[in-house]
Amino acid sequence: MNYIKILGASGSKTKTTGTTSFQIFNDIVIDAGNIINSIGKEALYVNHIFLTHSHSDHITDLPFMLETFFEKRTKPLIIYALKETIQSLKSHTFNNEIWPDFTKINMINSDEKSLIFKEIELNEIISLGEYQIKPIHANHIEGSCGYIIEKDDLSFAISGDTYVNDSLWEEVNNNKKIKSLIIECSFPSEMDKLAHDSKHLTPKILASELEKLKRDDVQIFLYHLKASYHKRMQKEINDYNILKNNGKILEEGDVIHIDTGLIETDMIPKDKFERIMEINLALSNELNKDRLFEMILTLTKELTHADGGTLYIMSKDKRHLDFTVVHNNSLNIFMGGTKEKLTWNSLPLYLENGEKNLTMVAAVAALENKIVNIEDVYEEKAYNFEGTKAFDKIQDTDLNLC
């Protein structure tokens, strides 16, 4: 993922807004203000949560992340935070009074604890796969921090809740890899005393802070606007010309593509919605199933920005996946459907001993009805990608198919 998915961006919880939470990878989230409501059952696969501090709007989903998915979790939930934040969670949340202390409760059929607190320090680099995550100083309560997240020589910064913070601007000015800054702005400027006392920013204060930014290539995104003042603040933000380089006030469902700077929402664009409706109509009218299968795969590739894809159909006995359509734009391969007939062997859903075939990712996705994201098939150990690698070798290429 070279993008950030905004699970929640409001400074207050309402019927239509969730509080702070940013997903940077399938299993990595910054803050836990609105995970479950935003991604539903996919929250089961979140294993790493980095907290900016211990205020309620940033931790509200933590107890339910454990309880809701306890029976299905196979890995501990690891919470990363500064010392004071972890101590607050231990004393005031997971204390067997407000909520069970899951650090003392094993996962089902496991010796591992279901919850692990991992204390981190400012400027420490935490490596998770291809991601490097560094906590930075935030001027808020004790134990507060922001984060610099880096992957593939691209970085973005999350301020965390903060007031005037020279160290943030020093970090962004000196680290040329940072392309986007997601910074809080909580109250209208006329409430500057409350902002000062609670250590938050207003549009006026933020405009002054932005004068410390000595670069003109950083996108500015805002979050944490208090819902009651949103319209008033929006006008101020526009008046102060705060949203640099096509930035915006973030909303739940926004997706920021770090490599291109493009922004989209989870809402399907009108043209793609119309395509989906076309296929829905075709499902009831199209007698040529091969043509219909091609349309389904083509649309799915468009929606997911994929270069290639394979559509399988489950066999009548529900024991195999049959190759139906295979597309690869880069290699100009278009097989199955109305094109060249596919004669590849079907994928077995079950092994000879009757057990589920958990070595093939397509079989797992079908059997368990879930999305499986593989970052790099050449490094993946849990699934068998020998067929993919052999195909790459035959085509004399080095595709990293996920």
mmCIF file of C-alpha atoms in Angstrom:
data_model
loop_
_atom_site.group_PDB
_atom_site.id
_atom_site.type_symbol
_atom_site.label_atom_id
_atom_site.label_comp_id
_atom_site.label_asym_id
_atom_site.label_seq_id
_atom_site.Cartn_x
_atom_site.Cartn_y
_atom_site.Cartn_z
ATOM 1 C CA MET A 1 0.000 0.000 0.000
ATOM 2 C CA ASN A 2 1.404 3.366 -1.073
ATOM 3 C CA TYR A 3 -1.655 5.088 0.247
ATOM 4 C CA ILE A 4 -3.351 6.068 3.486
ATOM 5 C CA LYS A 5 -6.957 5.147 4.078
ATOM 6 C CA ILE A 6 -8.797 7.548 6.358
ATOM 7 C CA LEU A 7 -10.942 5.471 8.704
ATOM 8 C CA GLY A 8 -11.878 8.450 10.850
ATOM 9 C CA ALA A 9 -10.850 12.123 10.769
ATOM 10 C CA SER A 10 -13.225 14.084 12.990
ATOM 11 C CA GLY A 11 -12.390 15.654 16.318
ATOM 12 C CA SER A 12 -15.727 14.480 17.714
ATOM 13 C CA LYS A 13 -18.020 11.497 17.278
ATOM 14 C CA THR A 14 -21.417 12.030 15.636
ATOM 15 C CA LYS A 15 -23.940 9.944 13.701
ATOM 16 C CA THR A 16 -21.998 10.599 10.509
ATOM 17 C CA THR A 17 -18.397 11.101 11.653
ATOM 18 C CA GLY A 18 -15.826 8.878 13.320
ATOM 19 C CA THR A 19 -12.788 9.963 15.280
ATOM 20 C CA THR A 20 -9.130 9.661 14.365
ATOM 21 C CA SER A 21 -7.857 6.504 12.689
ATOM 22 C CA PHE A 22 -5.562 6.051 9.684
ATOM 23 C CA GLN A 23 -4.892 2.714 7.969
ATOM 24 C CA ILE A 24 -1.446 2.535 6.374
ATOM 25 C CA PHE A 25 -1.438 -1.203 5.637
ATOM 26 C CA ASN A 26 -3.900 -4.072 5.985
ATOM 27 C CA ASP A 27 -2.702 -4.841 9.500
ATOM 28 C CA ILE A 28 -1.229 -1.461 10.552
ATOM 29 C CA VAL A 29 -3.320 1.433 11.861
ATOM 30 C CA ILE A 30 -2.496 4.756 13.476
ATOM 31 C CA ASP A 31 -4.976 5.487 16.317
ATOM 32 C CA ALA A 32 -8.136 3.518 17.039
ATOM 33 C CA GLY A 33 -10.928 6.065 16.886
ATOM 34 C CA ASN A 34 -13.012 4.445 14.144
ATOM 35 C CA ILE A 35 -11.619 1.119 12.954
ATOM 36 C CA ILE A 36 -14.541 -1.284 13.300
ATOM 37 C CA ASN A 37 -17.240 1.015 11.966
ATOM 38 C CA SER A 38 -15.078 1.864 8.958
ATOM 39 C CA ILE A 39 -13.696 -1.502 7.832
ATOM 40 C CA GLY A 40 -16.018 -3.936 9.590
ATOM 41 C CA LYS A 41 -14.892 -7.563 9.652
ATOM 42 C CA GLU A 42 -11.546 -6.619 8.066
ATOM 43 C CA ALA A 43 -10.637 -5.203 11.482
ATOM 44 C CA LEU A 44 -9.913 -8.815 12.418
ATOM 45 C CA TYR A 45 -6.679 -8.595 10.418
ATOM 46 C CA VAL A 46 -5.369 -5.458 12.137
ATOM 47 C CA ASN A 47 -2.463 -6.596 14.322
ATOM 48 C CA HIS A 48 -0.503 -3.382 14.924
ATOM 49 C CA ILE A 49 -1.990 -0.161 16.320
ATOM 50 C CA PHE A 50 0.215 2.884 16.903
ATOM 51 C CA LEU A 51 -1.311 5.405 19.286
ATOM 52 C CA THR A 52 -0.596 9.130 19.306
ATOM 53 C CA HIS A 53 -1.877 9.500 22.891
ATOM 54 C CA SER A 54 -4.484 8.194 25.323
ATOM 55 C CA HIS A 55 -7.452 10.545 24.836
ATOM 56 C CA SER A 56 -10.753 8.724 24.305
ATOM 57 C CA ASP A 57 -11.287 9.768 20.690
ATOM 58 C CA HIS A 58 -8.045 8.011 19.730
ATOM 59 C CA ILE A 59 -8.502 4.746 21.651
ATOM 60 C CA THR A 60 -12.253 4.153 21.607
ATOM 61 C CA ASP A 61 -12.163 0.951 19.506
ATOM 62 C CA LEU A 62 -9.314 -0.753 21.370
ATOM 63 C CA PRO A 63 -11.448 -2.794 23.811
ATOM 64 C CA PHE A 64 -13.799 -3.950 21.049
ATOM 65 C CA MET A 65 -10.968 -4.925 18.701
ATOM 66 C CA LEU A 66 -10.156 -7.672 21.161
ATOM 67 C CA GLU A 67 -13.617 -8.726 22.302
ATOM 68 C CA THR A 68 -15.377 -8.696 18.925
ATOM 69 C CA PHE A 69 -12.834 -10.896 17.147
ATOM 70 C CA PHE A 70 -11.448 -12.866 20.086
ATOM 71 C CA GLU A 71 -12.549 -16.273 18.799
ATOM 72 C CA LYS A 72 -11.035 -15.717 15.336
ATOM 73 C CA ARG A 73 -7.782 -13.934 16.101
ATOM 74 C CA THR A 74 -4.628 -15.950 15.456
ATOM 75 C CA LYS A 75 -2.124 -13.213 16.311
ATOM 76 C CA PRO A 76 -1.850 -10.920 19.327
ATOM 77 C CA LEU A 77 -2.973 -7.317 18.996
ATOM 78 C CA ILE A 78 0.127 -5.196 19.553
ATOM 79 C CA ILE A 79 -0.329 -1.612 20.744
ATOM 80 C CA TYR A 80 2.624 0.732 20.288
ATOM 81 C CA ALA A 81 2.796 3.971 22.265
ATOM 82 C CA LEU A 82 4.980 6.137 24.468
ATOM 83 C CA LYS A 83 5.408 5.145 28.097
ATOM 84 C CA GLU A 84 2.801 7.534 29.544
ATOM 85 C CA THR A 85 0.122 6.408 27.086
ATOM 86 C CA ILE A 86 0.673 2.729 27.827
ATOM 87 C CA GLN A 87 0.570 3.410 31.545
ATOM 88 C CA SER A 88 -2.733 5.239 31.097
ATOM 89 C CA LEU A 89 -4.230 2.307 29.179
ATOM 90 C CA LYS A 90 -3.103 -0.129 31.855
ATOM 91 C CA SER A 91 -4.418 2.025 34.700
ATOM 92 C CA HIS A 92 -7.670 3.309 33.239
ATOM 93 C CA THR A 93 -8.861 0.957 30.499
ATOM 94 C CA PHE A 94 -7.473 -2.605 30.616
ATOM 95 C CA ASN A 95 -7.624 -2.749 34.400
ATOM 96 C CA ASN A 96 -10.317 -5.393 35.024
ATOM 97 C CA GLU A 97 -12.669 -2.612 36.155
ATOM 98 C CA ILE A 98 -13.380 -0.674 32.985
ATOM 99 C CA TRP A 99 -12.394 -3.608 30.733
ATOM 100 C CA PRO A 100 -10.695 -6.996 31.147
ATOM 101 C CA ASP A 101 -6.910 -6.978 31.187
ATOM 102 C CA PHE A 102 -6.298 -8.825 27.939
ATOM 103 C CA THR A 103 -2.532 -8.745 28.507
ATOM 104 C CA LYS A 104 -3.192 -11.613 30.937
ATOM 105 C CA ILE A 105 -5.605 -13.544 28.724
ATOM 106 C CA ASN A 106 -4.273 -16.084 26.227
ATOM 107 C CA MET A 107 -5.614 -16.422 22.717
ATOM 108 C CA ILE A 108 -7.708 -19.532 22.126
ATOM 109 C CA ASN A 109 -5.559 -22.662 21.787
ATOM 110 C CA SER A 110 -2.385 -20.611 22.206
ATOM 111 C CA ASP A 111 0.192 -19.749 24.832
ATOM 112 C CA GLU A 112 0.423 -16.208 23.467
ATOM 113 C CA LYS A 113 -1.334 -13.343 25.200
ATOM 114 C CA SER A 114 -4.093 -11.687 23.204
ATOM 115 C CA LEU A 115 -2.850 -8.143 23.888
ATOM 116 C CA ILE A 116 0.721 -6.882 23.959
ATOM 117 C CA PHE A 117 1.786 -3.360 24.907
ATOM 118 C CA LYS A 118 5.011 -2.266 23.254
ATOM 119 C CA GLU A 119 6.610 0.840 24.690
ATOM 120 C CA ILE A 120 8.357 3.027 22.119
ATOM 121 C CA GLU A 121 10.481 6.158 22.358
ATOM 122 C CA LEU A 122 10.605 9.377 20.399
ATOM 123 C CA ASN A 123 12.701 9.107 17.210
ATOM 124 C CA GLU A 124 12.956 5.322 17.505
ATOM 125 C CA ILE A 125 12.551 3.538 14.157
ATOM 126 C CA ILE A 126 10.071 0.647 14.245
ATOM 127 C CA SER A 127 10.300 -1.608 11.193
ATOM 128 C CA LEU A 128 7.274 -3.626 10.101
ATOM 129 C CA GLY A 129 7.788 -5.305 6.753
ATOM 130 C CA GLU A 130 8.578 -2.551 4.267
ATOM 131 C CA TYR A 131 7.408 0.193 6.615
ATOM 132 C CA GLN A 132 9.558 2.295 8.925
ATOM 133 C CA ILE A 133 7.555 4.150 11.545
ATOM 134 C CA LYS A 134 9.114 6.864 13.707
ATOM 135 C CA PRO A 135 7.344 8.592 16.612
ATOM 136 C CA ILE A 136 8.005 12.343 16.789
ATOM 137 C CA HIS A 137 7.293 14.979 19.422
ATOM 138 C CA ALA A 138 3.777 16.425 19.705
ATOM 139 C CA ASN A 139 2.902 19.384 21.954
ATOM 140 C CA HIS A 140 -0.161 17.953 23.681
ATOM 141 C CA ILE A 141 -0.550 15.875 26.858
ATOM 142 C CA GLU A 142 2.288 13.812 28.349
ATOM 143 C CA GLY A 143 2.918 10.738 26.233
ATOM 144 C CA SER A 144 1.772 12.346 22.980
ATOM 145 C CA CYS A 145 3.488 11.905 19.636
ATOM 146 C CA GLY A 146 3.039 12.129 15.907
ATOM 147 C CA TYR A 147 4.513 9.715 13.373
ATOM 148 C CA ILE A 148 6.675 9.707 10.264
ATOM 149 C CA ILE A 149 5.816 6.702 8.080
ATOM 150 C CA GLU A 150 8.211 5.684 5.304
ATOM 151 C CA LYS A 151 7.955 3.080 2.556
ATOM 152 C CA ASP A 152 9.852 2.839 -0.749
ATOM 153 C CA ASP A 153 11.622 6.183 -0.200
ATOM 154 C CA LEU A 154 8.280 7.946 0.234
ATOM 155 C CA SER A 155 7.200 9.385 3.571
ATOM 156 C CA PHE A 156 4.287 11.172 5.130
ATOM 157 C CA ALA A 157 3.879 12.812 8.512
ATOM 158 C CA ILE A 158 0.980 12.678 10.964
ATOM 159 C CA SER A 159 1.166 15.466 13.519
ATOM 160 C CA GLY A 160 -0.894 13.864 16.254
ATOM 161 C CA ASP A 161 -2.920 16.234 18.422
ATOM 162 C CA THR A 162 -0.634 19.213 18.945
ATOM 163 C CA TYR A 163 -0.279 22.893 19.656
ATOM 164 C CA VAL A 164 2.602 25.058 18.422
ATOM 165 C CA ASN A 165 5.349 22.540 17.600
ATOM 166 C CA ASP A 166 8.678 23.697 16.148
ATOM 167 C CA SER A 167 10.078 20.173 16.090
ATOM 168 C CA LEU A 168 7.386 19.087 13.602
ATOM 169 C CA TRP A 169 8.442 21.743 11.081
ATOM 170 C CA GLU A 170 12.096 20.932 11.603
ATOM 171 C CA GLU A 171 11.341 17.288 10.789
ATOM 172 C CA VAL A 172 9.357 18.097 7.647
ATOM 173 C CA ASN A 173 11.860 20.701 6.424
ATOM 174 C CA ASN A 174 14.818 18.357 6.819
ATOM 175 C CA ASN A 175 13.254 15.147 5.533
ATOM 176 C CA LYS A 176 12.762 15.657 1.796
ATOM 177 C CA LYS A 177 11.111 12.235 1.497
ATOM 178 C CA ILE A 178 8.024 13.591 3.244
ATOM 179 C CA LYS A 179 5.457 14.416 0.564
ATOM 180 C CA SER A 180 2.337 14.832 2.710
ATOM 181 C CA LEU A 181 1.591 16.288 6.131
ATOM 182 C CA ILE A 182 -1.599 15.316 7.928
ATOM 183 C CA ILE A 183 -2.019 17.904 10.661
ATOM 184 C CA GLU A 184 -4.696 18.555 13.235
ATOM 185 C CA CYS A 185 -6.853 21.697 13.431
ATOM 186 C CA SER A 186 -9.533 21.512 16.095
ATOM 187 C CA PHE A 187 -11.250 24.801 16.977
ATOM 188 C CA PRO A 188 -12.242 28.040 15.224
ATOM 189 C CA SER A 189 -9.797 30.895 15.716
ATOM 190 C CA GLU A 190 -12.101 32.821 18.054
ATOM 191 C CA MET A 191 -11.693 29.951 20.527
ATOM 192 C CA ASP A 192 -7.952 30.473 20.766
ATOM 193 C CA LYS A 193 -7.937 30.310 24.591
ATOM 194 C CA LEU A 194 -9.544 26.882 24.610
ATOM 195 C CA ALA A 195 -7.116 25.803 21.878
ATOM 196 C CA HIS A 196 -4.206 27.046 24.005
ATOM 197 C CA ASP A 197 -5.448 25.431 27.208
ATOM 198 C CA SER A 198 -6.262 22.079 25.548
ATOM 199 C CA LYS A 199 -3.195 22.268 23.279
ATOM 200 C CA HIS A 200 -4.852 22.209 19.879
ATOM 201 C CA LEU A 201 -4.563 24.311 16.723
ATOM 202 C CA THR A 202 -6.943 26.830 15.142
ATOM 203 C CA PRO A 203 -6.806 27.959 11.487
ATOM 204 C CA LYS A 204 -5.156 31.242 12.536
ATOM 205 C CA ILE A 205 -2.505 29.511 14.634
ATOM 206 C CA LEU A 206 -1.930 26.891 11.928
ATOM 207 C CA ALA A 207 -1.504 29.582 9.266
ATOM 208 C CA SER A 208 1.204 31.120 11.437
ATOM 209 C CA GLU A 209 2.808 27.721 11.984
ATOM 210 C CA LEU A 210 2.884 27.055 8.231
ATOM 211 C CA GLU A 211 5.193 30.022 7.819
ATOM 212 C CA LYS A 212 7.835 27.777 9.410
ATOM 213 C CA LEU A 213 7.511 25.324 6.507
ATOM 214 C CA LYS A 214 10.368 26.161 4.139
ATOM 215 C CA ARG A 215 9.231 23.823 1.362
ATOM 216 C CA ASP A 216 6.600 24.295 -1.320
ATOM 217 C CA ASP A 217 6.196 20.639 -2.335
ATOM 218 C CA VAL A 218 4.330 19.261 0.688
ATOM 219 C CA GLN A 219 0.611 18.519 0.531
ATOM 220 C CA ILE A 220 -1.281 19.725 3.582
ATOM 221 C CA PHE A 221 -4.223 17.689 4.870
ATOM 222 C CA LEU A 222 -6.290 18.607 7.905
ATOM 223 C CA TYR A 223 -8.088 16.417 10.413
ATOM 224 C CA HIS A 224 -9.603 16.602 13.904
ATOM 225 C CA LEU A 225 -12.008 19.471 13.158
ATOM 226 C CA LYS A 226 -14.696 19.524 15.832
ATOM 227 C CA ALA A 227 -17.978 18.687 14.132
ATOM 228 C CA SER A 228 -19.914 21.560 15.735
ATOM 229 C CA TYR A 229 -17.573 24.116 14.175
ATOM 230 C CA HIS A 230 -16.822 22.411 10.869
ATOM 231 C CA LYS A 231 -18.533 24.907 8.533
ATOM 232 C CA ARG A 232 -17.131 27.922 10.355
ATOM 233 C CA MET A 233 -13.628 26.468 10.296
ATOM 234 C CA GLN A 234 -13.891 25.483 6.642
ATOM 235 C CA LYS A 235 -14.368 29.137 5.687
ATOM 236 C CA GLU A 236 -11.406 30.183 7.837
ATOM 237 C CA ILE A 237 -9.210 27.489 6.341
ATOM 238 C CA ASN A 238 -10.036 28.712 2.850
ATOM 239 C CA ASP A 239 -9.482 32.348 3.850
ATOM 240 C CA TYR A 240 -6.035 31.543 5.245
ATOM 241 C CA ASN A 241 -5.174 29.442 2.163
ATOM 242 C CA ILE A 242 -3.996 26.580 4.353
ATOM 243 C CA LEU A 243 -4.611 23.630 2.024
ATOM 244 C CA LYS A 244 -1.372 23.623 0.036
ATOM 245 C CA ASN A 245 -0.744 21.559 -3.115
ATOM 246 C CA ASN A 246 -4.298 20.297 -3.548
ATOM 247 C CA GLY A 247 -4.653 19.210 0.055
ATOM 248 C CA LYS A 248 -8.045 18.938 1.719
ATOM 249 C CA ILE A 249 -9.968 18.615 4.945
ATOM 250 C CA LEU A 250 -9.993 14.865 5.384
ATOM 251 C CA GLU A 251 -13.152 12.824 5.704
ATOM 252 C CA GLU A 252 -13.856 9.214 6.552
ATOM 253 C CA GLY A 253 -13.357 7.133 3.393
ATOM 254 C CA ASP A 254 -10.733 9.375 1.795
ATOM 255 C CA VAL A 255 -7.710 7.628 0.322
ATOM 256 C CA ILE A 256 -4.462 9.566 -0.173
ATOM 257 C CA HIS A 257 -2.072 8.116 -2.760
ATOM 258 C CA ILE A 258 1.344 9.144 -1.455
ATOM 259 C CA ASP A 259 3.224 8.474 -4.683
ATOM 260 C CA THR A 260 0.948 10.601 -6.891
ATOM 261 C CA GLY A 261 -0.687 12.972 -4.427
ATOM 262 C CA LEU A 262 -4.099 11.980 -5.750
ATOM 263 C CA ILE A 263 -7.048 11.761 -3.405
ATOM 264 C CA GLU A 264 -10.096 9.552 -3.744
ATOM 265 C CA THR A 265 -12.893 8.363 -1.517
ATOM 266 C CA ASP A 266 -14.359 4.946 -0.899
ATOM 267 C CA MET A 267 -17.408 6.129 -2.782
ATOM 268 C CA ILE A 268 -17.379 4.650 -6.276
ATOM 269 C CA PRO A 269 -17.041 7.381 -8.932
ATOM 270 C CA LYS A 270 -20.078 7.927 -11.117
ATOM 271 C CA ASP A 271 -18.534 6.382 -14.236
ATOM 272 C CA LYS A 272 -17.596 3.178 -12.381
ATOM 273 C CA PHE A 273 -20.982 3.039 -10.674
ATOM 274 C CA GLU A 274 -22.587 3.189 -14.114
ATOM 275 C CA ARG A 275 -20.344 0.326 -15.262
ATOM 276 C CA ILE A 276 -21.422 -1.752 -12.274
ATOM 277 C CA MET A 277 -25.039 -1.067 -13.109
ATOM 278 C CA GLU A 278 -24.353 -2.142 -16.692
ATOM 279 C CA ILE A 279 -23.005 -5.463 -15.445
ATOM 280 C CA ASN A 280 -25.938 -5.881 -13.044
ATOM 281 C CA LEU A 281 -28.227 -5.457 -16.020
ATOM 282 C CA ALA A 282 -26.117 -7.883 -18.040
ATOM 283 C CA LEU A 283 -26.370 -10.497 -15.281
ATOM 284 C CA SER A 284 -30.070 -10.757 -15.919
ATOM 285 C CA ASN A 285 -29.993 -10.324 -19.715
ATOM 286 C CA GLU A 286 -26.651 -11.572 -21.080
ATOM 287 C CA LEU A 287 -26.886 -15.116 -22.408
ATOM 288 C CA ASN A 288 -23.203 -15.155 -23.352
ATOM 289 C CA LYS A 289 -21.616 -16.017 -20.027
ATOM 290 C CA ASP A 290 -18.087 -15.822 -21.444
ATOM 291 C CA ARG A 291 -18.630 -12.178 -22.369
ATOM 292 C CA LEU A 292 -20.131 -11.488 -18.961
ATOM 293 C CA PHE A 293 -17.151 -13.043 -17.150
ATOM 294 C CA GLU A 294 -14.809 -10.796 -19.149
ATOM 295 C CA MET A 295 -16.834 -7.732 -18.152
ATOM 296 C CA ILE A 296 -16.682 -8.698 -14.468
ATOM 297 C CA LEU A 297 -12.893 -9.150 -14.497
ATOM 298 C CA THR A 298 -12.307 -5.952 -16.479
ATOM 299 C CA LEU A 299 -14.380 -3.869 -14.072
ATOM 300 C CA THR A 300 -12.707 -5.431 -11.033
ATOM 301 C CA LYS A 301 -9.287 -4.538 -12.452
ATOM 302 C CA GLU A 302 -10.442 -0.962 -12.972
ATOM 303 C CA LEU A 303 -11.803 -0.653 -9.434
ATOM 304 C CA THR A 304 -8.612 -2.048 -7.870
ATOM 305 C CA HIS A 305 -6.121 -0.397 -10.267
ATOM 306 C CA ALA A 306 -4.758 -3.871 -11.101
ATOM 307 C CA ASP A 307 -2.532 -4.656 -14.089
ATOM 308 C CA GLY A 308 -3.718 -8.258 -14.252
ATOM 309 C CA GLY A 309 -6.247 -10.610 -12.800
ATOM 310 C CA THR A 310 -7.758 -14.087 -12.892
ATOM 311 C CA LEU A 311 -11.414 -15.007 -12.587
ATOM 312 C CA TYR A 312 -12.154 -18.491 -11.256
ATOM 313 C CA ILE A 313 -15.474 -20.303 -11.163
ATOM 314 C CA MET A 314 -16.098 -22.938 -8.508
ATOM 315 C CA SER A 315 -16.689 -26.378 -9.951
ATOM 316 C CA LYS A 316 -20.111 -27.985 -9.624
ATOM 317 C CA ASP A 317 -18.857 -30.368 -6.964
ATOM 318 C CA LYS A 318 -17.369 -27.383 -5.088
ATOM 319 C CA ARG A 319 -13.991 -29.057 -4.856
ATOM 320 C CA HIS A 320 -12.031 -27.085 -7.464
ATOM 321 C CA LEU A 321 -11.559 -23.580 -8.857
ATOM 322 C CA ASP A 322 -11.681 -23.548 -12.655
ATOM 323 C CA PHE A 323 -9.688 -20.928 -14.556
ATOM 324 C CA THR A 324 -12.254 -18.882 -16.487
ATOM 325 C CA VAL A 325 -10.637 -15.599 -17.576
ATOM 326 C CA VAL A 326 -6.994 -14.462 -17.339
ATOM 327 C CA HIS A 327 -5.877 -10.910 -18.166
ATOM 328 C CA ASN A 328 -2.486 -9.229 -17.984
ATOM 329 C CA ASN A 329 -2.250 -5.799 -19.588
ATOM 330 C CA SER A 330 1.558 -5.474 -19.478
ATOM 331 C CA LEU A 331 2.084 -8.818 -21.200
ATOM 332 C CA ASN A 332 -0.889 -8.372 -23.534
ATOM 333 C CA ILE A 333 -2.364 -11.649 -22.323
ATOM 334 C CA PHE A 334 -6.126 -12.080 -22.630
ATOM 335 C CA MET A 335 -7.240 -15.690 -22.270
ATOM 336 C CA GLY A 336 -10.507 -17.410 -21.509
ATOM 337 C CA GLY A 337 -13.931 -15.852 -21.829
ATOM 338 C CA THR A 338 -14.493 -15.035 -25.509
ATOM 339 C CA LYS A 339 -10.764 -15.301 -26.262
ATOM 340 C CA GLU A 340 -8.362 -18.233 -26.390
ATOM 341 C CA LYS A 341 -9.706 -21.179 -24.433
ATOM 342 C CA LEU A 342 -7.992 -21.933 -21.134
ATOM 343 C CA THR A 343 -6.787 -25.494 -20.623
ATOM 344 C CA TRP A 344 -4.938 -24.986 -17.355
ATOM 345 C CA ASN A 345 -5.479 -27.494 -14.562
ATOM 346 C CA SER A 346 -8.055 -26.471 -11.980
ATOM 347 C CA LEU A 347 -6.942 -25.495 -8.478
ATOM 348 C CA PRO A 348 -7.913 -28.086 -5.847
ATOM 349 C CA LEU A 349 -9.819 -26.694 -2.870
ATOM 350 C CA TYR A 350 -9.083 -29.821 -0.843
ATOM 351 C CA LEU A 351 -6.047 -32.053 -0.474
ATOM 352 C CA GLU A 352 -6.092 -35.803 -1.089
ATOM 353 C CA ASN A 353 -6.573 -36.399 2.639
ATOM 354 C CA GLY A 354 -9.707 -34.225 2.615
ATOM 355 C CA GLU A 355 -8.147 -31.260 4.411
ATOM 356 C CA LYS A 356 -8.567 -27.730 3.092
ATOM 357 C CA ASN A 357 -5.902 -26.608 0.620
ATOM 358 C CA LEU A 358 -4.395 -23.751 2.604
ATOM 359 C CA THR A 359 -1.247 -23.519 0.485
ATOM 360 C CA MET A 360 -2.871 -21.738 -2.474
ATOM 361 C CA VAL A 361 -4.021 -18.177 -1.884
ATOM 362 C CA ALA A 362 -6.959 -18.392 -4.319
ATOM 363 C CA ALA A 363 -8.215 -21.522 -2.559
ATOM 364 C CA VAL A 364 -7.964 -19.842 0.847
ATOM 365 C CA ALA A 365 -9.851 -16.773 -0.420
ATOM 366 C CA ALA A 366 -12.622 -19.008 -1.768
ATOM 367 C CA LEU A 367 -12.842 -21.393 1.179
ATOM 368 C CA GLU A 368 -12.728 -18.724 3.862
ATOM 369 C CA ASN A 369 -14.549 -16.025 1.884
ATOM 370 C CA LYS A 370 -11.944 -13.369 2.635
ATOM 371 C CA ILE A 371 -9.537 -10.972 0.945
ATOM 372 C CA VAL A 372 -5.878 -11.968 1.104
ATOM 373 C CA ASN A 373 -3.252 -9.329 0.296
ATOM 374 C CA ILE A 374 0.275 -10.508 -0.537
ATOM 375 C CA GLU A 375 2.884 -7.759 -0.539
ATOM 376 C CA ASP A 376 5.554 -9.722 -2.438
ATOM 377 C CA VAL A 377 4.990 -13.230 -3.809
ATOM 378 C CA TYR A 378 8.737 -13.833 -4.045
ATOM 379 C CA GLU A 379 9.126 -13.300 -0.302
ATOM 380 C CA GLU A 380 5.877 -14.959 0.776
ATOM 381 C CA LYS A 381 6.312 -18.213 2.721
ATOM 382 C CA ALA A 382 2.747 -19.043 3.785
ATOM 383 C CA TYR A 383 1.420 -19.778 0.296
ATOM 384 C CA ASN A 384 2.674 -21.714 -2.727
ATOM 385 C CA PHE A 385 3.414 -19.410 -5.669
ATOM 386 C CA GLU A 386 5.456 -21.822 -7.756
ATOM 387 C CA GLY A 387 2.917 -21.601 -10.579
ATOM 388 C CA THR A 388 3.165 -17.809 -10.632
ATOM 389 C CA LYS A 389 6.953 -17.924 -10.622
ATOM 390 C CA ALA A 390 7.010 -20.497 -13.411
ATOM 391 C CA PHE A 391 4.657 -18.321 -15.462
ATOM 392 C CA ASP A 392 6.949 -15.324 -14.945
ATOM 393 C CA LYS A 393 9.922 -17.383 -16.087
ATOM 394 C CA ILE A 394 8.146 -18.548 -19.233
ATOM 395 C CA GLN A 395 7.165 -14.974 -20.046
ATOM 396 C CA ASP A 396 10.741 -13.818 -19.355
ATOM 397 C CA THR A 397 9.600 -11.183 -16.884
ATOM 398 C CA ASP A 398 9.768 -10.448 -13.208
ATOM 399 C CA LEU A 399 6.254 -9.551 -12.265
ATOM 400 C CA ASN A 400 5.445 -9.079 -8.614
ATOM 401 C CA LEU A 401 1.855 -10.253 -8.727
ATOM 402 C CA CYS A 402 -0.226 -9.696 -5.612
#
